Amino acid sequence: MLASRDLNFLLYEWLDVLSLCRRARFDAHHRDRFDAVLVQAARLAHDHLAPVNRLLDEQEPRLTEAGIRTPEVLREALAAVRQSGLLAISQDRALGGLQLPVLVEKAAAAWFYAGSAAATAYLFPARAGSRLLQRHGGAAMVAEWVPPLLDGRATCTFCVSEPQAGSSLSDIRTRAVRQADGSFRLYGNKMWIVGGDHELCDNIVHLVLAQIEDEDGRIESDTGHLSLFLAPKYLPGSDADGPVTSAARPAGGVRNDIAATGLYPQMGQRGATSCLLSFGEGNHLPFGQAGAVAWLVGEENAGMRLVTEASPEIQIDVGLSAVALGYAGYLQALDYARERRQGRVPGVSVLGSGQIPIIEHADIRRMLLIQKSFAEGGLALALWCARLMDERDTAETATERVRAHDLLLLMTPVLKSWCAQHCVVANSLAIQVLGCYGYTRDYPVEQLYRDNRFNAIQEGTHGILALELMRDRLLKDDFRGLQRFITEVEETLGRAAARCGDVRHMAVQLQKYAERFGWIINRLRQEPEAGRRLANASVFMEAFGHFVIGWVWLEQALVAEVAYLSAYGAERNFYAGKCQTARFYFQHELPRIEPQLVLLEQLDMSAMDMQPTWF
């Protein structure tokens, strides 16, 4: 599902996770502890998540009068993960966590996504949700809701999209009505809510974007008036309509006025419920009246700011899901290519020669190299972003923390978008390596492709994230995050310039593209018309993402090239494979951004100039 050796290379040889142990937050830890966590995560993925993945695809969740029902094996698999204690490994010890680096937590999460992305989708939004509550929820809210989120007794959702709004959040219509006791009642609908309803644990904590009604019952139409609310499926206390049975919720409590009124049939990740949720329609009557009981998180009208604050971690998780599925498909294709015999060496007579493993054919190696470069490059970028979370929260100086924060805001939409786009290409190539077998359900690669296609849609489409990157991360911040990344690239280029051979050649190529991006950025700065600046945001995202992965591969090559010189046997092969994949990426993949850079340099408007009536 994943390559343990590659994970170790990224954690210990490139990202130097052990250096974090010198910081006060992590000084009780050492490599043995990190390794034990990763081994346990791999075992859970192999023994509990992977075995149920096909069944979850075949036995989809059902919407019944009692709510959504999922296969019992899903409950059992998630129970094994909860009981492992690995759900909160980066959280404070005072909250029941292990206080390990986020970098280690995300490396472990990659195993879970590789085992079953659908099953894992229920679990990890709670990490971002709990961190948000700890920063903005207040002591009482943290005490009530964070512990069950961290130990798996409750899952978490972010309820943002609505049927009439989609990605246009200024059109959100969910209303929040003040109550005398300081709480609110919510009324509205949310759609595409993954894990929005289920019976897999005691509770579901919904974090809901809504607008607070004014005294006249009106709401505004802009994101500046959105607030964030906590609305659980079950409320603590006794029900005014009578006692809640243990079958409804073993821990006791009141059923809130939140109901799944629709369940979307999905192309992939079918085991993860994607729900239409209704709030306040009287499906349940908490304390005798309709309306979903909720509490304000943070300040009024700060909802968008809080959701934006949680976005980097959510985007890392979606990027990790895409990477893990692409990686799993690559390893399936690699194993098949080594075992499947077909054809002969070109130029050799059929008579007297046997068939050869298909990995001996040039085109098979080309397709495997593309998959390897995308999967290993994407994993490296995801873990680097996780390391930035640790730097943001624990770096020794304020300057270092601000630097990490700026880089994180810039990189996470790129990570999510690039991995979701290109790791599904890796899955497509895995099918191609298997030929007709790949298109059948005899092998898992077709499901991996379908499962991964979902990641390009969830938590922001490519186009939406590209607009946010250009408008909010680049133009609004005066390219501050980008300048910090260029500093990272220049430092890498400086180290590469002291080398010779392939690494130096790759550095020259990357330098050329860095200069082109610099020219494009200056061109965008000078363009007064917003429409022209944003017209090619998606093109910029695609080109920049490929450039970032080029930097990632140059960084890996710098480490692997030195290690290769003193390695033997399988280790020498591992480092040689790293160096060759970097060379391949720079020869075959990085040059693909050339026509995109031309469009950006011209501020091409051919798409915008096309009129709707001309289609």
Coordinates of C-alpha atoms in Angstrom, one line a residue:
M1 CA 0.0 0.0 0.0
L2 CA 2.9 2.3 0.8
A3 CA 6.7 1.8 0.8
S4 CA 8.0 1.9 4.4
R5 CA 11.5 2.5 3.1
D6 CA 10.3 5.6 1.3
L7 CA 8.5 6.9 4.4
N8 CA 11.7 6.4 6.4
F9 CA 13.7 8.3 3.8
L10 CA 11.4 11.3 3.9
L11 CA 11.1 11.4 7.6
Y12 CA 14.6 10.7 8.8
E13 CA 16.9 11.5 5.9
W14 CA 15.2 14.5 4.2
L15 CA 12.8 16.1 6.7
D16 CA 15.0 15.2 9.8
V17 CA 12.0 14.6 12.1
L18 CA 14.4 13.7 14.9
S19 CA 15.6 17.3 15.1
L20 CA 12.2 18.2 16.4
C21 CA 13.0 16.1 19.5
R22 CA 15.2 18.9 20.7
R23 CA 12.2 21.1 21.2
A24 CA 10.4 21.1 24.6
R25 CA 7.1 19.8 23.2
F26 CA 8.7 16.7 21.8
D27 CA 11.7 16.1 24.0
A28 CA 10.3 12.9 25.5
H29 CA 10.3 11.2 22.1
H30 CA 12.9 9.3 20.0
R31 CA 13.1 7.3 16.9
D32 CA 11.9 4.1 18.5
R33 CA 8.6 5.7 19.5
F34 CA 8.1 7.1 16.0
D35 CA 8.9 3.8 14.4
A36 CA 6.5 2.0 16.7
V37 CA 3.7 4.4 15.7
L38 CA 4.3 3.9 12.0
V39 CA 4.5 0.1 12.3
Q40 CA 1.2 0.1 14.3
A41 CA -0.4 2.3 11.6
A42 CA 0.8 -0.1 8.8
R43 CA -0.5 -3.1 10.7
L44 CA -3.9 -1.5 11.2
A45 CA -4.1 -0.6 7.5
H46 CA -3.1 -4.1 6.4
D47 CA -5.2 -6.1 9.0
H48 CA -8.3 -4.0 9.4
L49 CA -8.8 -1.3 6.8
A50 CA -7.6 -2.9 3.5
P51 CA -9.7 -6.1 4.1
V52 CA -13.0 -4.2 4.2
N53 CA -12.3 -1.8 1.4
R54 CA -13.8 -3.8 -1.4
L55 CA -16.8 -4.7 0.6
L56 CA -17.5 -1.0 1.4
D57 CA -17.4 -0.4 -2.3
E58 CA -19.9 -3.2 -3.0
Q59 CA -22.2 -2.6 0.0
E60 CA -23.0 1.1 0.0
P61 CA -24.6 2.9 2.9
R62 CA -28.4 2.9 3.0
L63 CA -30.7 5.7 4.0
T64 CA -33.5 4.4 6.2
E65 CA -36.2 5.9 8.4
A66 CA -33.9 5.4 11.4
G67 CA -31.0 7.2 9.6
I68 CA -28.0 6.0 7.6
R69 CA -26.8 2.4 8.0
T70 CA -23.4 1.1 7.0
P71 CA -21.9 -2.4 6.9
E72 CA -21.0 -3.8 10.3
V73 CA -17.5 -4.5 9.2
L74 CA -16.9 -0.7 8.9
R75 CA -17.8 -0.3 12.6
E76 CA -15.4 -3.1 13.5
A77 CA -12.6 -1.6 11.4
L78 CA -13.0 1.9 12.8
A79 CA -13.2 0.5 16.3
A80 CA -9.8 -1.1 15.8
V81 CA -8.3 2.2 14.8
R82 CA -9.9 4.0 17.7
Q83 CA -8.7 1.5 20.2
S84 CA -5.1 1.8 18.9
G85 CA -4.8 5.3 20.4
L86 CA -3.4 6.7 17.1
L87 CA -6.2 9.2 16.4
A88 CA -4.7 11.9 18.6
I89 CA -1.0 11.3 18.6
S90 CA -0.1 14.9 17.9
Q91 CA -2.4 16.3 20.6
D92 CA -1.5 17.5 24.1
R93 CA -0.9 14.9 26.7
A94 CA -3.4 16.8 28.9
L95 CA -6.1 15.9 26.3
G96 CA -5.1 12.3 26.0
G97 CA -2.7 12.7 23.1
L98 CA 0.8 11.5 22.7
Q99 CA 2.2 14.9 21.8
L100 CA 4.1 13.6 18.8
P101 CA 5.0 15.9 15.8
V102 CA 2.2 16.5 13.3
L103 CA 4.7 15.1 10.8
V104 CA 4.6 11.7 12.4
E105 CA 0.8 11.9 12.7
K106 CA 0.4 12.6 9.0
A107 CA 2.8 9.8 8.0
A108 CA 0.7 7.4 10.0
A109 CA -2.4 8.8 8.4
A110 CA -1.1 8.0 5.0
W111 CA -1.2 4.3 5.9
F112 CA -4.8 4.6 6.9
Y113 CA -5.8 6.3 3.6
A114 CA -3.9 3.6 1.7
G115 CA -5.8 0.9 3.6
S116 CA -9.2 2.4 2.9
A117 CA -9.8 6.1 2.0
A118 CA -13.6 5.6 2.5
A119 CA -13.3 4.3 6.0
T120 CA -10.6 6.9 7.0
A121 CA -12.8 9.7 5.7
Y122 CA -14.9 9.4 8.9
L123 CA -12.0 9.9 11.2
F124 CA -9.6 12.7 10.3
P125 CA -11.8 15.8 10.1
A126 CA -11.9 15.5 13.9
R127 CA -8.2 16.4 14.0
A128 CA -8.7 19.8 12.3
G129 CA -12.0 20.3 14.1
S130 CA -10.5 19.7 17.6
R131 CA -7.6 22.1 16.9
L132 CA -10.0 24.8 15.9
L133 CA -12.1 24.3 19.0
Q134 CA -9.1 24.4 21.2
R135 CA -8.1 27.8 19.8
H136 CA -11.6 29.4 19.6
G137 CA -14.1 27.3 21.5
G138 CA -13.5 28.4 25.1
A139 CA -12.8 26.2 28.1
A140 CA -16.3 24.8 28.5
M141 CA -16.7 23.8 24.9
V142 CA -13.2 22.2 24.8
A143 CA -14.0 20.2 27.9
E144 CA -17.3 18.9 26.6
W145 CA -16.4 18.2 22.9
V146 CA -12.7 17.8 22.3
P147 CA -12.1 14.6 24.3
P148 CA -14.6 12.6 22.4
L149 CA -13.3 13.9 19.1
L150 CA -9.8 12.9 20.0
D151 CA -10.6 9.4 21.3
G152 CA -13.0 8.5 18.5
R153 CA -16.2 8.5 20.4
A154 CA -17.3 11.3 18.1
T155 CA -16.5 12.2 14.5
C156 CA -16.5 15.7 13.0
T157 CA -17.9 17.4 9.9
F158 CA -17.4 20.8 8.3
C159 CA -20.9 21.8 7.0
V160 CA -20.3 24.5 4.4
S161 CA -21.9 23.8 1.0
E162 CA -25.6 24.3 0.4
P163 CA -27.8 23.3 -2.6
Q164 CA -28.3 26.9 -3.9
A165 CA -24.7 28.1 -3.0
G166 CA -22.2 25.4 -3.9
S167 CA -18.8 27.0 -3.7
S168 CA -20.3 30.5 -3.7
L169 CA -20.3 30.9 0.1
S170 CA -21.7 34.4 0.0
D171 CA -25.0 32.7 -1.0
I172 CA -25.2 30.6 2.2
R173 CA -28.8 30.8 3.6
T174 CA -28.6 28.6 6.8
R175 CA -29.9 30.9 9.6
A176 CA -28.9 31.0 13.2
V177 CA -31.5 32.4 15.6
R178 CA -30.5 33.6 19.1
Q179 CA -31.9 31.9 22.2
A180 CA -32.4 33.4 25.6
D181 CA -29.8 31.0 27.2
G182 CA -27.0 32.2 24.8
S183 CA -27.3 29.2 22.4
F184 CA -28.7 29.4 18.8
R185 CA -31.1 27.4 16.7
L186 CA -30.1 26.6 13.2
Y187 CA -32.4 26.3 10.1
G188 CA -31.2 25.3 6.7
N189 CA -29.7 22.6 4.5
K190 CA -26.1 21.5 3.9
M191 CA -25.0 19.1 1.1
W192 CA -22.1 16.9 0.2
I193 CA -21.3 16.3 3.9
V194 CA -19.0 13.3 4.1
G195 CA -19.8 11.4 7.3
G196 CA -22.8 13.6 7.9
D197 CA -24.8 10.8 9.4
H198 CA -23.9 7.3 10.6
E199 CA -24.1 5.0 13.6
L200 CA -20.4 4.2 13.9
C201 CA -19.7 6.0 17.2
D202 CA -21.6 7.8 19.9
N203 CA -21.9 11.3 18.3
I204 CA -21.2 13.5 15.4
V205 CA -20.0 17.1 15.9
H206 CA -21.0 19.3 13.1
L207 CA -19.2 22.6 12.6
V208 CA -21.7 24.7 10.6
L209 CA -21.4 27.9 8.7
A210 CA -24.5 30.1 9.1
Q211 CA -25.7 33.6 9.2
I212 CA -27.1 35.1 12.4
E213 CA -30.5 36.7 11.9
D214 CA -30.9 40.4 12.8
E215 CA -33.7 41.7 15.0
D216 CA -36.0 41.8 11.9
G217 CA -35.2 38.2 10.9
R218 CA -33.0 39.2 8.0
I219 CA -29.7 37.8 6.9
E220 CA -27.0 39.4 4.7
S221 CA -25.6 38.1 1.4
D222 CA -21.8 38.2 2.0
T223 CA -19.2 36.0 3.6
G224 CA -18.4 38.7 6.1
H225 CA -21.6 37.9 8.0
L226 CA -21.0 34.2 8.3
S227 CA -20.4 32.7 11.8
L228 CA -19.3 29.2 12.8
F229 CA -21.5 27.0 15.1
L230 CA -21.1 23.7 16.9
A231 CA -24.2 21.5 16.4
P232 CA -23.9 17.9 17.6
K233 CA -26.1 15.0 16.5
Y234 CA -26.8 14.3 20.2
L235 CA -27.0 17.0 22.9
P236 CA -26.0 16.3 26.5
G237 CA -28.9 16.2 29.0
S238 CA -32.3 14.6 29.2
D239 CA -34.9 14.8 26.5
A240 CA -38.1 16.8 27.3
D241 CA -40.0 14.4 25.2
G242 CA -38.9 11.4 27.3
P243 CA -35.8 9.4 28.0
V244 CA -33.4 8.5 25.2
T245 CA -32.9 4.8 24.9
S246 CA -29.5 3.3 25.0
A247 CA -30.1 2.1 21.4
A248 CA -30.3 5.7 20.2
R249 CA -27.1 6.7 21.9
P250 CA -25.3 4.5 24.4
A251 CA -23.9 7.6 26.2
G252 CA -27.3 9.1 26.7
G253 CA -28.4 12.5 25.4
V254 CA -30.9 14.4 23.3
R255 CA -31.4 13.9 19.6
N256 CA -30.8 17.2 17.9
D257 CA -32.9 18.5 15.1
I258 CA -30.4 17.4 12.4
A259 CA -31.4 14.7 9.9
A260 CA -29.9 13.1 6.8
T261 CA -32.6 13.6 4.2
G262 CA -30.5 12.5 1.2
L263 CA -27.6 10.2 0.4
Y264 CA -25.7 10.7 -2.8
P265 CA -24.6 7.6 -4.7
Q266 CA -21.0 8.1 -5.5
M267 CA -18.6 7.0 -8.2
G268 CA -15.9 6.1 -5.6
Q269 CA -15.3 6.1 -1.9
R270 CA -18.8 4.6 -1.7
G271 CA -18.3 3.6 1.9
A272 CA -18.1 7.2 3.0
T273 CA -21.6 8.6 3.4
S274 CA -22.1 11.8 1.4
C275 CA -25.2 13.4 2.8
L276 CA -27.8 16.1 2.4
L277 CA -28.4 17.3 5.9
S278 CA -31.4 19.3 7.1
F279 CA -31.1 21.5 10.2
G280 CA -34.2 22.7 12.0
E281 CA -37.0 21.1 9.9
G282 CA -38.6 19.4 12.9
N283 CA -37.4 15.9 12.2
H284 CA -36.6 15.8 15.9
L285 CA -37.7 18.1 18.7
P286 CA -34.9 18.8 21.1
F287 CA -36.4 20.1 24.3
G288 CA -39.8 20.2 22.7
Q289 CA -39.3 22.5 19.7
A290 CA -37.9 22.4 16.2
G291 CA -34.5 23.9 15.4
A292 CA -31.0 22.5 15.7
V293 CA -29.4 23.5 18.9
A294 CA -26.0 25.0 18.4
W295 CA -23.3 27.2 20.1
L296 CA -21.2 29.9 18.6
V297 CA -17.5 29.0 18.0
G298 CA -15.3 32.1 18.3
E299 CA -16.7 35.5 17.5
E300 CA -19.7 36.5 15.5
N301 CA -19.1 37.0 11.8
A302 CA -15.7 35.2 12.0
G303 CA -16.9 32.0 10.4
M304 CA -15.0 32.3 7.1
R305 CA -11.8 33.2 9.0
L306 CA -12.1 30.1 11.2
V307 CA -12.9 27.8 8.3
T308 CA -9.9 29.3 6.4
E309 CA -7.8 28.7 9.5
A310 CA -8.7 25.0 9.5
S311 CA -8.3 24.6 5.7
P312 CA -4.5 23.9 5.6
E313 CA -4.8 20.8 7.7
I314 CA -7.9 19.6 5.8
Q315 CA -6.1 20.2 2.5
I316 CA -3.1 18.2 3.7
D317 CA -5.4 15.3 4.6
V318 CA -7.2 15.3 1.2
G319 CA -3.8 15.6 -0.5
L320 CA -2.6 12.6 1.6
S321 CA -5.6 10.6 0.6
A322 CA -4.9 11.3 -3.1
V323 CA -1.2 10.4 -2.7
A324 CA -2.0 7.2 -0.7
L325 CA -4.4 6.0 -3.4
G326 CA -2.0 6.8 -6.2
Y327 CA 0.8 5.1 -4.3
A328 CA -1.2 2.0 -3.7
G329 CA -2.1 1.8 -7.4
Y330 CA 1.6 2.2 -8.4
L331 CA 2.7 -0.6 -6.1
Q332 CA 0.0 -2.9 -7.5
A333 CA 1.1 -2.1 -11.0
L334 CA 4.8 -2.6 -10.1
D335 CA 4.1 -6.1 -8.6
Y336 CA 2.0 -7.1 -11.6
A337 CA 4.7 -5.8 -14.1
R338 CA 7.3 -7.9 -12.3
E339 CA 5.2 -11.1 -12.5
R340 CA 3.3 -10.8 -15.7
R341 CA 5.2 -12.4 -18.7
Q342 CA 4.3 -11.1 -22.1
G343 CA 6.3 -10.5 -25.3
R344 CA 10.0 -10.8 -26.0
V345 CA 13.1 -8.6 -26.2
P346 CA 12.9 -6.5 -29.3
G347 CA 14.9 -7.9 -32.2
V348 CA 15.1 -11.4 -30.7
S349 CA 13.5 -14.3 -32.6
V350 CA 10.4 -15.9 -31.1
L351 CA 12.0 -19.3 -31.7
G352 CA 14.1 -20.3 -28.7
S353 CA 13.3 -17.3 -26.6
G354 CA 10.8 -17.2 -23.7
Q355 CA 8.4 -14.4 -22.7
I356 CA 9.8 -11.7 -20.5
P357 CA 8.3 -9.9 -17.5
I358 CA 6.5 -6.8 -18.9
I359 CA 8.6 -4.6 -16.7
E360 CA 11.4 -5.2 -19.2
H361 CA 9.5 -3.3 -21.9
A362 CA 10.4 0.4 -22.2
D363 CA 6.8 1.7 -22.2
I364 CA 5.9 -0.2 -19.1
R365 CA 8.9 1.4 -17.3
R366 CA 7.9 4.8 -18.6
M367 CA 4.4 4.4 -17.1
L368 CA 5.8 3.1 -13.8
L369 CA 8.2 6.0 -13.6
I370 CA 5.4 8.5 -14.1
Q371 CA 3.5 6.8 -11.3
K372 CA 6.5 6.7 -9.0
S373 CA 7.4 10.3 -9.6
F374 CA 3.9 11.5 -8.9
A375 CA 3.2 9.3 -5.8
E376 CA 6.6 9.7 -4.2
G377 CA 6.8 13.4 -5.1
G378 CA 3.3 14.0 -3.7
L379 CA 4.0 12.2 -0.5
A380 CA 7.1 14.2 0.0
L381 CA 5.2 17.5 -0.5
A382 CA 2.4 16.4 1.9
L383 CA 4.9 15.5 4.6
W384 CA 6.9 18.7 4.1
C385 CA 3.6 20.6 4.6
A386 CA 3.0 18.6 7.8
R387 CA 6.5 19.6 9.0
L388 CA 5.5 23.2 8.3
M389 CA 2.6 22.7 10.8
D390 CA 5.1 21.7 13.4
E391 CA 7.3 24.7 12.6
R392 CA 4.3 27.1 12.7
D393 CA 3.4 25.8 16.2
T394 CA 6.7 25.0 17.8
A395 CA 9.6 26.9 16.1
E396 CA 11.9 28.7 18.5
T397 CA 11.4 32.2 17.2
A398 CA 8.5 34.2 16.0
T399 CA 10.2 34.8 12.7
E400 CA 10.4 31.1 12.0
R401 CA 6.8 30.6 13.0
V402 CA 5.6 33.3 10.7
R403 CA 7.7 31.9 7.9
A404 CA 6.1 28.5 8.3
H405 CA 2.6 30.0 8.5
D406 CA 3.1 31.9 5.2
L407 CA 4.5 28.8 3.5
L408 CA 1.7 26.6 4.8
L409 CA -1.0 29.0 3.5
L410 CA 0.6 29.1 0.1
M411 CA 1.4 25.4 -0.3
T412 CA -1.6 23.5 1.0
P413 CA -4.0 24.4 -1.8
V414 CA -1.2 23.5 -4.3
L415 CA -0.7 20.2 -2.5
K416 CA -4.3 19.3 -2.5
S417 CA -4.9 20.3 -6.1
W418 CA -1.8 18.9 -7.6
C419 CA -2.0 15.6 -5.8
A420 CA -5.7 15.2 -6.6
Q421 CA -5.1 15.9 -10.3
H422 CA -1.9 13.9 -10.8
C423 CA -2.2 10.9 -8.5
V424 CA -5.4 9.9 -10.2
V425 CA -3.4 10.0 -13.4
A426 CA -1.0 7.6 -11.7
N427 CA -4.1 5.4 -10.9
S428 CA -5.1 5.5 -14.6
L429 CA -1.6 4.4 -15.6
A430 CA -1.8 1.6 -13.1
I431 CA -4.9 0.3 -15.0
Q432 CA -3.0 0.7 -18.3
V433 CA -0.1 -1.4 -17.0
L434 CA -2.5 -4.2 -16.1
G435 CA -4.2 -3.9 -19.5
C436 CA -7.6 -5.5 -19.7
Y437 CA -7.1 -7.0 -16.3
G438 CA -6.8 -3.5 -14.9
Y439 CA -10.3 -2.6 -16.1
T440 CA -11.9 -5.6 -14.3
R441 CA -12.7 -6.0 -10.7
D442 CA -10.3 -8.9 -10.4
Y443 CA -7.7 -6.4 -9.4
P444 CA -8.1 -3.3 -7.0
V445 CA -6.6 -0.7 -9.4
E446 CA -10.0 0.2 -10.9
Q447 CA -11.5 0.9 -7.5
L448 CA -8.4 2.9 -6.5
Y449 CA -9.0 5.1 -9.6
R450 CA -12.7 5.6 -8.8
D451 CA -11.9 6.3 -5.1
N452 CA -9.2 8.8 -6.0
R453 CA -11.3 10.7 -8.5
F454 CA -13.3 12.1 -5.6
N455 CA -10.3 13.9 -4.1
A456 CA -10.3 16.3 -7.1
I457 CA -13.8 17.5 -6.0
Q458 CA -13.9 17.5 -2.3
E459 CA -12.6 20.4 -0.2
G460 CA -12.4 22.7 -3.2
T461 CA -12.2 21.9 -6.9
H462 CA -9.1 22.7 -8.9
G463 CA -10.6 25.9 -10.3
I464 CA -11.8 27.2 -6.9
L465 CA -8.5 26.5 -5.2
A466 CA -6.7 28.1 -8.1
L467 CA -8.8 31.3 -7.7
E468 CA -8.1 31.3 -4.0
L469 CA -4.4 30.8 -4.5
M470 CA -4.2 33.7 -7.0
R471 CA -6.6 36.1 -5.2
D472 CA -6.0 35.4 -1.5
R473 CA -2.6 33.8 -1.3
L474 CA -0.7 35.7 -3.9
L475 CA -2.3 39.1 -4.9
K476 CA -3.9 39.9 -1.5
D477 CA -0.8 39.0 0.5
D478 CA 1.5 40.8 -2.0
F479 CA 3.1 37.5 -2.9
R480 CA 4.6 37.2 0.6
G481 CA 4.3 33.4 0.8
L482 CA 5.6 33.0 -2.7
Q483 CA 8.6 35.0 -1.9
R484 CA 9.3 32.8 1.1
F485 CA 9.1 29.7 -1.2
I486 CA 11.4 31.3 -3.7
T487 CA 13.9 31.7 -0.9
E488 CA 13.6 28.0 -0.2
V489 CA 14.2 27.2 -3.8
E490 CA 17.2 29.5 -4.0
E491 CA 18.7 27.8 -1.0
T492 CA 18.3 24.4 -2.7
L493 CA 19.8 25.7 -5.9
G494 CA 22.8 27.0 -4.0
R495 CA 23.5 23.6 -2.6
A496 CA 23.0 21.9 -6.0
A497 CA 25.3 24.4 -7.7
A498 CA 28.2 23.0 -5.6
R499 CA 27.6 19.6 -7.1
C500 CA 28.3 18.3 -10.5
G501 CA 26.5 16.0 -13.0
D502 CA 22.8 15.4 -13.0
V503 CA 21.9 17.3 -9.8
R504 CA 23.6 20.5 -11.1
H505 CA 21.9 20.1 -14.5
M506 CA 18.5 19.8 -12.8
A507 CA 19.2 22.9 -10.7
V508 CA 19.9 24.9 -13.9
Q509 CA 16.6 23.8 -15.3
L510 CA 14.7 24.7 -12.2
Q511 CA 16.4 28.1 -12.0
K512 CA 15.2 28.8 -15.5
Y513 CA 11.6 28.2 -14.6
A514 CA 12.0 30.1 -11.3
E515 CA 13.0 33.1 -13.3
R516 CA 10.0 32.7 -15.6
F517 CA 7.6 32.6 -12.7
G518 CA 9.3 35.7 -11.3
W519 CA 8.6 37.5 -14.6
I520 CA 5.0 36.3 -14.6
I521 CA 4.4 37.5 -11.1
N522 CA 5.7 41.0 -12.0
R523 CA 3.4 41.0 -15.0
L524 CA 0.4 40.1 -12.8
R525 CA 1.3 42.8 -10.3
Q526 CA 1.2 45.4 -13.1
E527 CA -2.1 44.3 -14.5
P528 CA -4.9 46.6 -13.3
E529 CA -7.8 44.5 -14.5
A530 CA -8.9 41.8 -12.0
G531 CA -10.5 39.6 -14.7
R532 CA -7.2 39.4 -16.6
R533 CA -5.2 38.6 -13.5
L534 CA -7.5 35.7 -12.6
A535 CA -8.4 34.4 -16.0
N536 CA -5.6 31.9 -16.0
A537 CA -5.5 31.0 -12.3
S538 CA -6.0 27.3 -13.1
V539 CA -3.1 27.4 -15.6
F540 CA -0.9 29.0 -12.9
M541 CA -1.9 26.4 -10.4
E542 CA -1.0 23.5 -12.7
A543 CA 2.3 25.0 -13.8
F544 CA 3.3 26.1 -10.3
G545 CA 2.3 22.7 -8.8
H546 CA 4.6 20.9 -11.3
F547 CA 7.4 23.4 -10.5
V548 CA 7.0 22.7 -6.8
I549 CA 7.2 18.9 -7.3
G550 CA 10.4 19.6 -9.3
W551 CA 11.8 21.3 -6.3
V552 CA 10.8 18.4 -4.1
W553 CA 12.5 16.0 -6.4
L554 CA 15.7 18.0 -6.5
E555 CA 15.7 18.1 -2.7
Q556 CA 15.3 14.3 -2.6
A557 CA 18.0 13.8 -5.3
L558 CA 20.5 15.9 -3.2
V559 CA 20.0 13.6 -0.3
A560 CA 19.9 10.3 -2.3
E561 CA 23.0 11.1 -4.4
V562 CA 25.2 11.4 -1.4
A563 CA 23.7 8.3 0.4
Y564 CA 24.2 6.2 -2.8
L565 CA 27.9 6.5 -2.6
S566 CA 28.2 4.6 0.6
A567 CA 25.2 2.2 0.2
Y568 CA 25.2 -1.4 -0.8
G569 CA 22.7 -4.0 -2.1
A570 CA 19.0 -3.1 -1.7
E571 CA 19.9 0.3 -0.2
R572 CA 22.1 1.2 -3.1
N573 CA 19.2 0.3 -5.5
F574 CA 16.8 2.4 -3.4
Y575 CA 18.9 5.5 -3.7
A576 CA 19.6 4.9 -7.4
G577 CA 15.9 4.6 -8.0
K578 CA 15.4 8.0 -6.3
C579 CA 18.0 9.7 -8.4
Q580 CA 16.7 8.1 -11.6
T581 CA 13.1 9.1 -10.9
A582 CA 14.3 12.7 -10.3
R583 CA 16.1 12.7 -13.6
F584 CA 13.0 11.3 -15.3
Y585 CA 10.7 13.9 -13.8
F586 CA 13.0 16.7 -15.0
Q587 CA 13.3 15.2 -18.5
H588 CA 9.7 14.1 -19.1
E589 CA 7.4 16.0 -16.7
L590 CA 8.8 19.4 -15.7
P591 CA 9.1 20.6 -19.4
R592 CA 5.3 20.1 -19.7
I593 CA 4.8 23.5 -18.0
E594 CA 6.5 25.3 -20.9
P595 CA 3.2 26.0 -22.9
Q596 CA 1.4 27.0 -19.7
L597 CA 4.1 29.5 -18.9
V598 CA 3.7 31.0 -22.4
L599 CA -0.1 31.4 -21.7
L600 CA 0.6 33.1 -18.4
E601 CA 3.2 35.4 -19.9
Q602 CA 0.7 36.5 -22.5
L603 CA -2.2 36.8 -19.9
D604 CA -4.1 34.7 -22.5
M605 CA -7.9 35.5 -22.6
S606 CA -9.0 33.0 -25.2
A607 CA -11.2 31.1 -22.6
M608 CA -12.8 34.3 -21.3
D609 CA -13.3 35.7 -24.8
M610 CA -15.5 32.6 -25.7
Q611 CA -19.1 33.7 -25.4
P612 CA -21.7 31.4 -23.7
T613 CA -23.9 31.5 -26.9
W614 CA -21.0 30.2 -29.0
F615 CA -20.9 26.8 -27.4

